[in-house]
């Protein structure tokens, strides 16, 4: 098989499969590269791909982001589901009082797949990654009894990552992804960690302004603890019965207000699942994916460069998709390198 071509992706007899959920906001070339590279390296483990489109594209896009959905529907038929919610929750905190309204609730990231998938497990993935090897096969082998597997923690934003702070306040070493379950400050210690970090000029997000009513009752997991949803595998059988609309817990794509800021994607869900006694597991992603961080439509130059880079990779690795795209759109596509 030519390594530059997308391999066929039939369901392999005997191979465990999982559904895949991707939330799509613009980035048409990065989206295509994300999905085609996942199918290339982990196709035998992919069940149904659920594409949840946000209603607005970027004014910098060369083509519609919906082309990749059409392509996958032709290639995979019923194994590609496409959904666009009637209500769009961008980075707004979820209003619990409105979660009984399906139109509102299905605006949460990944929510449609979370509710509708019949798979035992669901893989969440951003639409701006490049898969380098079989991530799903290795994740399935590593997951064990965890409710979620992926990169644990946004430790770079957390005061608990700084040993000089944890030693002074708690008399212990710093927290980290591999031992986050062992680092459990009480509420007073958590408040002191944030206060001391700010006093010493160490960046922390101002979550401590909203600790009362949330972290005073449940100080652990910490405000930056989550499984990063740019690539994570979660157990639907373990978690879905407890989450909206079936239960009171938040779902993986939800933001929750904390002071003047929102807790990041999935933090509320992560905390709710741990309150039930479930545990996550850290999985080092750097060998498996490249992630283009911060290429949203508010940064036009970086966005254009990321899209151009993705187009160049598509030209080299998935020329059959670009040939199809040219035939369907009537456009010829040149990367920035070719233009120059």
mmCIF file of N, CA and C in Angstrom, residues 68-150:
data_model
loop_
_atom_site.group_PDB
_atom_site.id
_atom_site.type_symbol
_atom_site.label_atom_id
_atom_site.label_comp_id
_atom_site.label_asym_id
_atom_site.label_seq_id
_atom_site.Cartn_x
_atom_site.Cartn_y
_atom_site.Cartn_z
ATOM 1 N N UNK A 68 -15.424 17.953 4.005
ATOM 2 C CA UNK A 68 -14.897 16.707 4.564
ATOM 3 C C UNK A 68 -16.030 15.806 5.048
ATOM 4 N N UNK A 69 -17.124 16.391 5.502
ATOM 5 C CA UNK A 69 -18.276 15.584 5.906
ATOM 6 C C UNK A 69 -18.865 14.866 4.696
ATOM 7 N N UNK A 70 -18.979 15.565 3.573
ATOM 8 C CA UNK A 70 -19.488 14.930 2.356
ATOM 9 C C UNK A 70 -18.566 13.803 1.909
ATOM 10 N N UNK A 71 -17.272 14.044 1.976
ATOM 11 C CA UNK A 71 -16.299 13.027 1.563
ATOM 12 C C UNK A 71 -16.406 11.782 2.442
ATOM 13 N N UNK A 72 -16.484 11.979 3.744
ATOM 14 C CA UNK A 72 -16.553 10.831 4.649
ATOM 15 C C UNK A 72 -17.881 10.097 4.520
ATOM 16 N N UNK A 73 -18.946 10.828 4.222
ATOM 17 C CA UNK A 73 -20.222 10.139 4.002
ATOM 18 C C UNK A 73 -20.136 9.240 2.772
ATOM 19 N N UNK A 74 -19.417 9.675 1.756
ATOM 20 C CA UNK A 74 -19.231 8.833 0.573
ATOM 21 C C UNK A 74 -18.354 7.625 0.885
ATOM 22 N N UNK A 75 -17.318 7.827 1.698
ATOM 23 C CA UNK A 75 -16.376 6.756 2.008
ATOM 24 C C UNK A 75 -16.914 5.781 3.055
ATOM 25 N N UNK A 76 -17.598 6.316 4.068
ATOM 26 C CA UNK A 76 -17.982 5.509 5.233
ATOM 27 C C UNK A 76 -19.472 5.266 5.342
ATOM 28 N N UNK A 77 -20.264 5.947 4.554
ATOM 29 C CA UNK A 77 -21.715 5.797 4.550
ATOM 30 C C UNK A 77 -22.283 6.106 5.940
ATOM 31 N N UNK A 78 -22.999 5.134 6.522
ATOM 32 C CA UNK A 78 -23.671 5.385 7.800
ATOM 33 C C UNK A 78 -22.702 5.495 8.970
ATOM 34 N N UNK A 79 -21.421 5.245 8.732
ATOM 35 C CA UNK A 79 -20.430 5.382 9.809
ATOM 36 C C UNK A 79 -19.957 6.823 9.969
ATOM 37 N N UNK A 80 -20.583 7.742 9.289
ATOM 38 C CA UNK A 80 -20.309 9.168 9.503
ATOM 39 C C UNK A 80 -21.636 9.876 9.746
ATOM 40 N N UNK A 81 -21.797 10.433 10.929
ATOM 41 C CA UNK A 81 -23.009 11.166 11.302
ATOM 42 C C UNK A 81 -22.677 12.653 11.403
ATOM 43 N N UNK A 82 -23.545 13.472 10.851
ATOM 44 C CA UNK A 82 -23.326 14.920 10.830
ATOM 45 C C UNK A 82 -24.464 15.607 11.575
ATOM 46 N N UNK A 83 -24.093 16.541 12.458
ATOM 47 C CA UNK A 83 -25.095 17.246 13.264
ATOM 48 C C UNK A 83 -24.691 18.703 13.426
ATOM 49 N N UNK A 84 -25.668 19.583 13.307
ATOM 50 C CA UNK A 84 -25.441 20.995 13.625
ATOM 51 C C UNK A 84 -26.530 21.444 14.582
ATOM 52 N N UNK A 85 -26.154 21.900 15.778
ATOM 53 C CA UNK A 85 -27.160 22.273 16.776
ATOM 54 C C UNK A 85 -27.898 23.551 16.389
ATOM 55 N N UNK A 86 -29.094 23.687 16.927
ATOM 56 C CA UNK A 86 -29.874 24.902 16.705
ATOM 57 C C UNK A 86 -29.404 26.048 17.586
ATOM 58 N N UNK A 87 -28.719 25.698 18.661
ATOM 59 C CA UNK A 87 -28.226 26.701 19.605
ATOM 60 C C UNK A 87 -26.734 26.486 19.754
ATOM 61 N N UNK A 88 -25.971 27.558 19.698
ATOM 62 C CA UNK A 88 -24.516 27.431 19.753
ATOM 63 C C UNK A 88 -23.982 27.931 21.078
ATOM 64 N N UNK A 89 -23.378 27.040 21.845
ATOM 65 C CA UNK A 89 -22.642 27.409 23.047
ATOM 66 C C UNK A 89 -21.170 27.441 22.668
ATOM 67 N N UNK A 90 -20.598 28.617 22.565
ATOM 68 C CA UNK A 90 -19.191 28.737 22.184
ATOM 69 C C UNK A 90 -18.324 28.432 23.402
ATOM 70 N N UNK A 91 -17.980 29.455 24.173
ATOM 71 C CA UNK A 91 -17.231 29.257 25.417
ATOM 72 C C UNK A 91 -18.046 29.725 26.620
ATOM 73 N N UNK A 92 -19.358 29.798 26.446
ATOM 74 C CA UNK A 92 -20.216 30.214 27.545
ATOM 75 C C UNK A 92 -20.401 29.083 28.549
ATOM 76 N N UNK A 93 -20.557 29.472 29.811
ATOM 77 C CA UNK A 93 -20.865 28.490 30.846
ATOM 78 C C UNK A 93 -22.269 27.942 30.617
ATOM 79 N N UNK A 94 -22.434 26.663 30.899
ATOM 80 C CA UNK A 94 -23.734 26.018 30.746
ATOM 81 C C UNK A 94 -24.679 26.497 31.847
ATOM 82 N N UNK A 95 -25.922 26.754 31.468
ATOM 83 C CA UNK A 95 -26.966 27.122 32.424
ATOM 84 C C UNK A 95 -27.720 25.857 32.823
ATOM 85 N N UNK A 96 -27.520 25.333 34.036
ATOM 86 C CA UNK A 96 -28.178 24.078 34.429
ATOM 87 C C UNK A 96 -29.693 24.129 34.310
ATOM 88 N N UNK A 97 -30.290 25.305 34.476
ATOM 89 C CA UNK A 97 -31.743 25.424 34.416
ATOM 90 C C UNK A 97 -32.285 25.176 33.011
ATOM 91 N N UNK A 98 -31.432 25.198 32.005
ATOM 92 C CA UNK A 98 -31.888 25.037 30.622
ATOM 93 C C UNK A 98 -31.540 23.670 30.030
ATOM 94 N N UNK A 99 -30.978 22.788 30.820
ATOM 95 C CA UNK A 99 -30.497 21.522 30.268
ATOM 96 C C UNK A 99 -31.616 20.557 29.891
ATOM 97 N N UNK A 100 -32.835 20.811 30.346
ATOM 98 C CA UNK A 100 -33.953 19.971 29.917
ATOM 99 C C UNK A 100 -34.424 20.323 28.509
ATOM 100 N N UNK A 101 -33.949 21.428 27.976
ATOM 101 C CA UNK A 101 -34.287 21.839 26.617
ATOM 102 C C UNK A 101 -33.273 21.217 25.657
ATOM 103 N N UNK A 102 -33.695 20.246 24.832
ATOM 104 C CA UNK A 102 -32.731 19.567 23.948
ATOM 105 C C UNK A 102 -31.996 20.519 23.013
ATOM 106 N N UNK A 103 -32.689 21.530 22.490
ATOM 107 C CA UNK A 103 -32.021 22.467 21.580
ATOM 108 C C UNK A 103 -30.860 23.164 22.270
ATOM 109 N N UNK A 104 -31.061 23.542 23.518
ATOM 110 C CA UNK A 104 -29.986 24.195 24.269
ATOM 111 C C UNK A 104 -28.896 23.194 24.622
ATOM 112 N N UNK A 105 -29.292 22.053 25.159
ATOM 113 C CA UNK A 105 -28.317 21.069 25.646
ATOM 114 C C UNK A 105 -27.426 20.552 24.528
ATOM 115 N N UNK A 106 -27.986 20.342 23.356
ATOM 116 C CA UNK A 106 -27.207 19.791 22.249
ATOM 117 C C UNK A 106 -26.251 20.809 21.640
ATOM 118 N N UNK A 107 -26.273 22.041 22.139
ATOM 119 C CA UNK A 107 -25.270 23.017 21.753
ATOM 120 C C UNK A 107 -23.962 22.850 22.500
ATOM 121 N N UNK A 108 -23.933 21.999 23.531
ATOM 122 C CA UNK A 108 -22.696 21.706 24.255
ATOM 123 C C UNK A 108 -21.775 20.890 23.346
ATOM 124 N N UNK A 109 -20.503 21.164 23.403
ATOM 125 C CA UNK A 109 -19.544 20.441 22.571
ATOM 126 C C UNK A 109 -19.649 18.924 22.788
ATOM 127 N N UNK A 110 -19.628 18.194 21.697
ATOM 128 C CA UNK A 110 -19.627 16.724 21.694
ATOM 129 C C UNK A 110 -20.926 16.116 22.230
ATOM 130 N N UNK A 111 -21.920 16.943 22.568
ATOM 131 C CA UNK A 111 -23.087 16.443 23.286
ATOM 132 C C UNK A 111 -23.908 15.467 22.463
ATOM 133 N N UNK A 112 -24.072 15.743 21.172
ATOM 134 C CA UNK A 112 -24.906 14.868 20.351
ATOM 135 C C UNK A 112 -24.328 13.458 20.311
ATOM 136 N N UNK A 113 -23.040 13.343 20.095
ATOM 137 C CA UNK A 113 -22.407 12.020 20.093
ATOM 138 C C UNK A 113 -22.482 11.381 21.473
ATOM 139 N N UNK A 114 -22.281 12.170 22.524
ATOM 140 C CA UNK A 114 -22.325 11.643 23.886
ATOM 141 C C UNK A 114 -23.686 11.023 24.179
ATOM 142 N N UNK A 115 -24.750 11.623 23.679
ATOM 143 C CA UNK A 115 -26.090 11.096 23.929
ATOM 144 C C UNK A 115 -26.473 9.970 22.976
ATOM 145 N N UNK A 116 -26.056 10.060 21.712
ATOM 146 C CA UNK A 116 -26.579 9.162 20.685
ATOM 147 C C UNK A 116 -25.708 7.943 20.392
ATOM 148 N N UNK A 117 -24.440 7.994 20.724
ATOM 149 C CA UNK A 117 -23.547 6.882 20.377
ATOM 150 C C UNK A 117 -23.990 5.581 21.034
ATOM 151 N N UNK A 118 -23.858 4.495 20.292
ATOM 152 C CA UNK A 118 -24.136 3.164 20.832
ATOM 153 C C UNK A 118 -22.860 2.414 21.177
ATOM 154 N N UNK A 119 -21.745 3.076 21.046
ATOM 155 C CA UNK A 119 -20.453 2.470 21.367
ATOM 156 C C UNK A 119 -20.237 2.463 22.874
ATOM 157 N N UNK A 120 -19.436 1.531 23.358
ATOM 158 C CA UNK A 120 -19.098 1.494 24.780
ATOM 159 C C UNK A 120 -18.157 2.625 25.151
ATOM 160 N N UNK A 121 -17.330 3.043 24.202
ATOM 161 C CA UNK A 121 -16.359 4.104 24.455
ATOM 162 C C UNK A 121 -16.459 5.157 23.354
ATOM 163 N N UNK A 122 -16.041 6.376 23.700
ATOM 164 C CA UNK A 122 -16.101 7.495 22.761
ATOM 165 C C UNK A 122 -14.778 8.246 22.802
ATOM 166 N N UNK A 123 -14.195 8.479 21.628
ATOM 167 C CA UNK A 123 -12.942 9.224 21.507
ATOM 168 C C UNK A 123 -13.265 10.647 21.098
ATOM 169 N N UNK A 124 -12.871 11.616 21.927
ATOM 170 C CA UNK A 124 -13.032 13.026 21.597
ATOM 171 C C UNK A 124 -11.745 13.533 20.961
ATOM 172 N N UNK A 125 -11.884 14.318 19.906
ATOM 173 C CA UNK A 125 -10.698 14.815 19.211
ATOM 174 C C UNK A 125 -10.960 16.216 18.676
ATOM 175 N N UNK A 126 -9.963 17.085 18.781
ATOM 176 C CA UNK A 126 -10.035 18.401 18.159
ATOM 177 C C UNK A 126 -9.907 18.280 16.643
ATOM 178 N N UNK A 127 -10.299 19.333 15.959
ATOM 179 C CA UNK A 127 -10.189 19.336 14.498
ATOM 180 C C UNK A 127 -8.947 20.079 14.025
ATOM 181 N N UNK A 128 -7.903 20.079 14.874
ATOM 182 C CA UNK A 128 -6.632 20.709 14.481
ATOM 183 C C UNK A 128 -5.445 19.883 14.958
ATOM 184 N N UNK A 129 -5.510 18.574 14.680
ATOM 185 C CA UNK A 129 -4.424 17.680 15.068
ATOM 186 C C UNK A 129 -3.931 16.909 13.849
ATOM 187 N N UNK A 130 -2.752 16.334 13.984
ATOM 188 C CA UNK A 130 -2.204 15.399 13.001
ATOM 189 C C UNK A 130 -1.865 14.125 13.747
ATOM 190 N N UNK A 131 -2.540 13.041 13.422
ATOM 191 C CA UNK A 131 -2.295 11.757 14.074
ATOM 192 C C UNK A 131 -1.072 11.113 13.430
ATOM 193 N N UNK A 132 -0.145 10.649 14.266
ATOM 194 C CA UNK A 132 1.141 10.140 13.790
ATOM 195 C C UNK A 132 1.259 8.626 13.846
ATOM 196 N N UNK A 133 0.459 7.985 14.683
ATOM 197 C CA UNK A 133 0.515 6.525 14.837
ATOM 198 C C UNK A 133 -0.816 6.045 15.403
ATOM 199 N N UNK A 134 -0.931 4.742 15.657
ATOM 200 C CA UNK A 134 -2.210 4.159 16.076
ATOM 201 C C UNK A 134 -2.538 4.542 17.516
ATOM 202 N N UNK A 135 -3.152 5.682 17.696
ATOM 203 C CA UNK A 135 -3.485 6.150 19.037
ATOM 204 C C UNK A 135 -4.621 5.340 19.654
ATOM 205 N N UNK A 136 -5.621 4.966 18.863
ATOM 206 C CA UNK A 136 -6.762 4.266 19.438
ATOM 207 C C UNK A 136 -6.391 2.861 19.895
ATOM 208 N N UNK A 137 -5.590 2.167 19.114
ATOM 209 C CA UNK A 137 -5.181 0.829 19.526
ATOM 210 C C UNK A 137 -4.448 0.846 20.846
ATOM 211 N N UNK A 138 -3.512 1.781 21.005
ATOM 212 C CA UNK A 138 -2.744 1.852 22.249
ATOM 213 C C UNK A 138 -3.588 2.373 23.401
ATOM 214 N N UNK A 139 -4.477 3.301 23.144
ATOM 215 C CA UNK A 139 -5.359 3.782 24.208
ATOM 216 C C UNK A 139 -6.271 2.669 24.720
ATOM 217 N N UNK A 140 -6.802 1.887 23.818
ATOM 218 C CA UNK A 140 -7.674 0.786 24.232
ATOM 219 C C UNK A 140 -6.929 -0.213 25.101
ATOM 220 N N UNK A 141 -5.663 -0.433 24.794
ATOM 221 C CA UNK A 141 -4.866 -1.355 25.611
ATOM 222 C C UNK A 141 -4.539 -0.762 26.981
ATOM 223 N N UNK A 142 -4.434 0.563 27.071
ATOM 224 C CA UNK A 142 -4.003 1.213 28.307
ATOM 225 C C UNK A 142 -5.145 1.635 29.218
ATOM 226 N N UNK A 143 -6.360 1.658 28.736
ATOM 227 C CA UNK A 143 -7.435 2.310 29.487
ATOM 228 C C UNK A 143 -7.779 1.613 30.793
ATOM 229 N N UNK A 144 -7.831 0.298 30.787
ATOM 230 C CA UNK A 144 -8.165 -0.421 32.011
ATOM 231 C C UNK A 144 -9.528 -0.021 32.542
ATOM 232 N N UNK A 145 -9.612 0.238 33.858
ATOM 233 C CA UNK A 145 -10.897 0.574 34.470
ATOM 234 C C UNK A 145 -11.116 2.077 34.600
ATOM 235 N N UNK A 146 -10.295 2.881 33.939
ATOM 236 C CA UNK A 146 -10.439 4.339 34.021
ATOM 237 C C UNK A 146 -11.716 4.790 33.317
ATOM 238 N N UNK A 147 -12.321 5.875 33.817
ATOM 239 C CA UNK A 147 -13.489 6.428 33.130
ATOM 240 C C UNK A 147 -13.069 7.299 31.960
ATOM 241 N N UNK A 148 -11.803 7.738 31.953
ATOM 242 C CA UNK A 148 -11.280 8.547 30.854
ATOM 243 C C UNK A 148 -9.774 8.390 30.800
ATOM 244 N N UNK A 149 -9.242 8.447 29.586
ATOM 245 C CA UNK A 149 -7.804 8.315 29.360
ATOM 246 C C UNK A 149 -7.361 9.428 28.423
ATOM 247 N N UNK A 150 -6.311 10.143 28.815
ATOM 248 C CA UNK A 150 -5.787 11.217 27.986
ATOM 249 C C UNK A 150 -4.783 12.032 28.773
#
